[in-house]
Amino acid sequence: MIALVDVNNFYVSCQRVFEPKLEGKPVVVLSNNDGCCIARSAEVKAFGVRMGQPWHQIQDFAKQHGIIAYSSNFALYADMSNRVMTILSRYSPHREVYSIDECFLGLDGIPGDLTELGRDIRKTVLQGTGLPVCVGIGPTKTLAKFCNHLAKKRPQFAGVCEWSKLDAESQLRVMQEVEVGEVWGVGRRLSSSLNKEEIYSVADLQRADPETIRSRYSVVLERTVRELQEQPCIELEDTAPDKQQIMCSRSFGRNVFTEQELSEAISTYAARAAEKLRSQKSAAGALAVFICTSPFREKDPQYSKHVVVPLSQPSDDTLLLTRAALWVLKRIYRHGYAYVKAGVMLLDLQPNTAIQGHLFLQSADPLKRACLNDTMDRINQHWGRGMLRLASAGTDHKWKMRQVHLSPCWTTRWEDVPKVR
Amino acid sequence: MKQILHGLFAAALTPSRLLLPVVGNKVPAGFPSPAEDWAEERTDLNQRYVPHPETTYFIQVCGDSMTSPIAERSIPNNAMLIVDRGREAKHNDIVVALLDDEYTVKRLYQRGNRLALLAENPSYQPMVLNEGQELGIWGVVTAWIMEPQ
């Protein structure tokens, strides 16, 4: 048996833990640069505000209806997510953290009634973190996910739904009632092509012939069908595989025109990407840089460029990777455009212990560099991100993203801890 | 053999591997340490005061409602509270509670049907909850830290 535990309206719920006055009020959390709504409280959903809706479209409406907006505070969300995942690891040795707010738990061999266990999980997470979760329990990951959907949408389950507790008749009924697009791994595009073959509901997909599905669609969808038929096909991944590529990119808070400002951004992103690279003990064999103007401003002249360069030797060195990134930028930068976004991507990742020596390359002493990077990481971990950086990253960062509605980092900064009377 | 050196050196830099006094470490030369068999892990504030880091939060006191004439019960202004949300609140615990959409730190009084929040400062009135009024407990205060003023 597998459980899927998922936090309700995660980002909004995190904000509410530390600001009780938000309880019962309509709250949205905005994406980077305060662009779109990426989390909505139940009250906001009831107003018909869509996921991903641009904030400027609904700003007036929000004022009228007292919708409270927050900039995304990922330092807070990451910490709260960690807390939830740690609590969940008490319940099973097999845990797959699926996303920032979702986690699969392997429940095979766990004694006792699983619905009771689900209720205990809900109570313990709520008490320990203030975050409401729903639990779906099923014989496969896909059914656990489906039960989670039921637990969330149907009040009669009170937040916990176990597949095997439903009798055959109810199982069929709920599958008929839910659209096929809600099934894990079936997106909007796939569901519209399934609709053409008269597969509308979850029940329709569950009844489909797996072989036919494989030949018409893919092995992936075949597995989904089998999983809906209670046949486990997707295993629990206890250990997250190392990332195959590392990306650091942001939209700017305002248009950027000069090469100087773009260099600062690229240097900042390259350093952050290199830091992530070292934390998973990898080295990059290639690096990509991209810059682009806004496709939404159709009248403005458009330019976007994305260039990948192989490195002569795989590296995890901030100095070297930054130099390479700035070298690329110099070659792709064009004067006279309003840039809105830039990024650095590290590719061809490999373990940093197995770096082959280079016969002709006269590089800096690798031992000294490893030591320097390690020291830099430790200083930044202790004193805050970006405290120690290369001069090319600049200082005043006027291009930095807008976060007008940012809440305090309640749990990660001493100066931001909550106050009580 | 650059690559091997690279690995070795990076590993030796990790401070945690240098700091932990591992019991039973062999002394490579000279007289064996007479303390070896008695080595223990160093006392750790977190181990004692934050046994459940995943449910523990820091909250700062702002005001004098918990300053008391009894020295050992007094929580001064600006004290940093260590609050465990995982603990079940019971009578006489110091709690962070939710009252009129605001957080407050008070001593919990819970006897029979009577529920109240008590300030340590005698000049503050006890807040007695009426029948049917709900009290939200945010967490239980397990310790507080005060820096010298």
Short mmCIF file of N, CA, C and O in Angstrom, two decimals, chain A residues 1 32 37 47 52 58 76 106 125 173 218 234 238 254 258 287-288 299 301 304 318 323 382 386 389:
data_model
loop_
_atom_site.label_atom_id
_atom_site.label_comp_id
_atom_site.label_asym_id
_atom_site.label_seq_id
_atom_site.Cartn_x
_atom_site.Cartn_y
_atom_site.Cartn_z
N MET A 1 0.83 -1.21 0.00
CA MET A 1 0.00 0.00 0.00
C MET A 1 0.86 1.26 0.00
O MET A 1 1.93 1.29 0.60
N ASN A 32 7.47 34.67 -8.93
CA ASN A 32 8.62 35.57 -8.96
C ASN A 32 8.23 36.84 -9.71
O ASN A 32 7.53 36.78 -10.71
N CYS A 37 -0.66 34.51 -10.20
CA CYS A 37 -1.10 33.82 -8.99
C CYS A 37 -0.63 32.36 -9.06
O CYS A 37 -1.03 31.64 -9.97
N PHE A 47 -13.84 32.77 -5.92
CA PHE A 47 -14.07 33.96 -6.74
C PHE A 47 -13.86 33.66 -8.22
O PHE A 47 -14.09 34.51 -9.07
N GLY A 52 -2.33 30.67 -12.17
CA GLY A 52 -1.47 31.26 -13.19
C GLY A 52 -2.01 32.56 -13.78
O GLY A 52 -1.42 33.12 -14.70
N ILE A 58 -6.10 41.16 -12.28
CA ILE A 58 -7.12 41.06 -11.23
C ILE A 58 -6.86 42.04 -10.09
O ILE A 58 -7.53 42.00 -9.05
N LEU A 76 10.76 30.53 3.33
CA LEU A 76 9.76 30.03 4.28
C LEU A 76 9.18 28.69 3.81
O LEU A 76 9.10 27.73 4.59
N GLY A 106 5.65 4.51 1.51
CA GLY A 106 5.40 3.09 1.31
C GLY A 106 4.87 2.49 2.60
O GLY A 106 5.51 2.59 3.64
N VAL A 125 0.79 16.32 11.60
CA VAL A 125 1.37 17.38 10.76
C VAL A 125 0.71 18.72 11.08
O VAL A 125 1.38 19.75 11.20
N ARG A 173 -18.32 4.29 -8.95
CA ARG A 173 -19.05 5.56 -9.01
C ARG A 173 -18.09 6.75 -8.99
O ARG A 173 -18.18 7.65 -9.83
N SER A 218 1.40 5.60 -25.35
CA SER A 218 2.77 5.39 -24.89
C SER A 218 2.79 4.34 -23.80
O SER A 218 1.75 3.97 -23.25
N ILE A 234 4.65 1.64 -11.07
CA ILE A 234 5.58 2.75 -10.82
C ILE A 234 6.11 2.61 -9.39
O ILE A 234 5.35 2.66 -8.43
N ASP A 238 12.98 6.02 -3.30
CA ASP A 238 13.38 6.49 -1.98
C ASP A 238 14.44 7.59 -2.04
O ASP A 238 14.41 8.56 -1.29
N ARG A 254 12.84 44.92 -13.78
CA ARG A 254 12.54 45.94 -14.80
C ARG A 254 13.38 45.61 -16.03
O ARG A 254 14.26 44.75 -15.97
N THR A 258 21.79 47.36 -20.55
CA THR A 258 23.25 47.42 -20.68
C THR A 258 23.90 46.06 -20.48
O THR A 258 23.39 45.20 -19.75
N LEU A 287 28.14 24.31 -20.43
CA LEU A 287 27.42 25.41 -19.81
C LEU A 287 26.64 26.17 -20.88
O LEU A 287 27.09 26.28 -22.02
N ALA A 288 25.44 26.61 -20.51
CA ALA A 288 24.63 27.36 -21.46
C ALA A 288 24.22 28.69 -20.85
O ALA A 288 24.02 28.78 -19.64
N LYS A 299 5.41 45.04 -29.90
CA LYS A 299 5.90 46.20 -30.65
C LYS A 299 7.41 46.39 -30.48
O LYS A 299 8.06 46.99 -31.33
N PRO A 301 11.40 45.62 -30.44
CA PRO A 301 12.25 44.71 -31.20
C PRO A 301 12.60 43.47 -30.38
O PRO A 301 12.89 43.59 -29.18
N SER A 304 16.39 36.92 -28.87
CA SER A 304 16.70 35.97 -27.81
C SER A 304 17.75 35.01 -28.32
O SER A 304 17.76 34.67 -29.51
N THR A 318 33.34 28.01 -9.18
CA THR A 318 32.58 29.23 -9.45
C THR A 318 33.36 30.19 -10.33
O THR A 318 32.81 30.78 -11.27
N ARG A 323 33.53 32.74 -15.42
CA ARG A 323 34.30 33.30 -16.53
C ARG A 323 33.76 32.78 -17.86
O ARG A 323 33.57 33.54 -18.81
N HIS A 382 26.53 30.36 6.14
CA HIS A 382 26.45 30.90 7.49
C HIS A 382 25.91 32.33 7.51
O HIS A 382 25.09 32.67 8.35
N GLY A 386 24.88 34.85 -1.13
CA GLY A 386 25.43 35.98 -1.88
C GLY A 386 26.24 36.94 -1.02
O GLY A 386 26.61 38.03 -1.46
N ARG A 389 30.76 37.20 -2.85
CA ARG A 389 30.56 36.93 -4.28
C ARG A 389 31.67 37.56 -5.09
O ARG A 389 32.46 38.35 -4.58
#
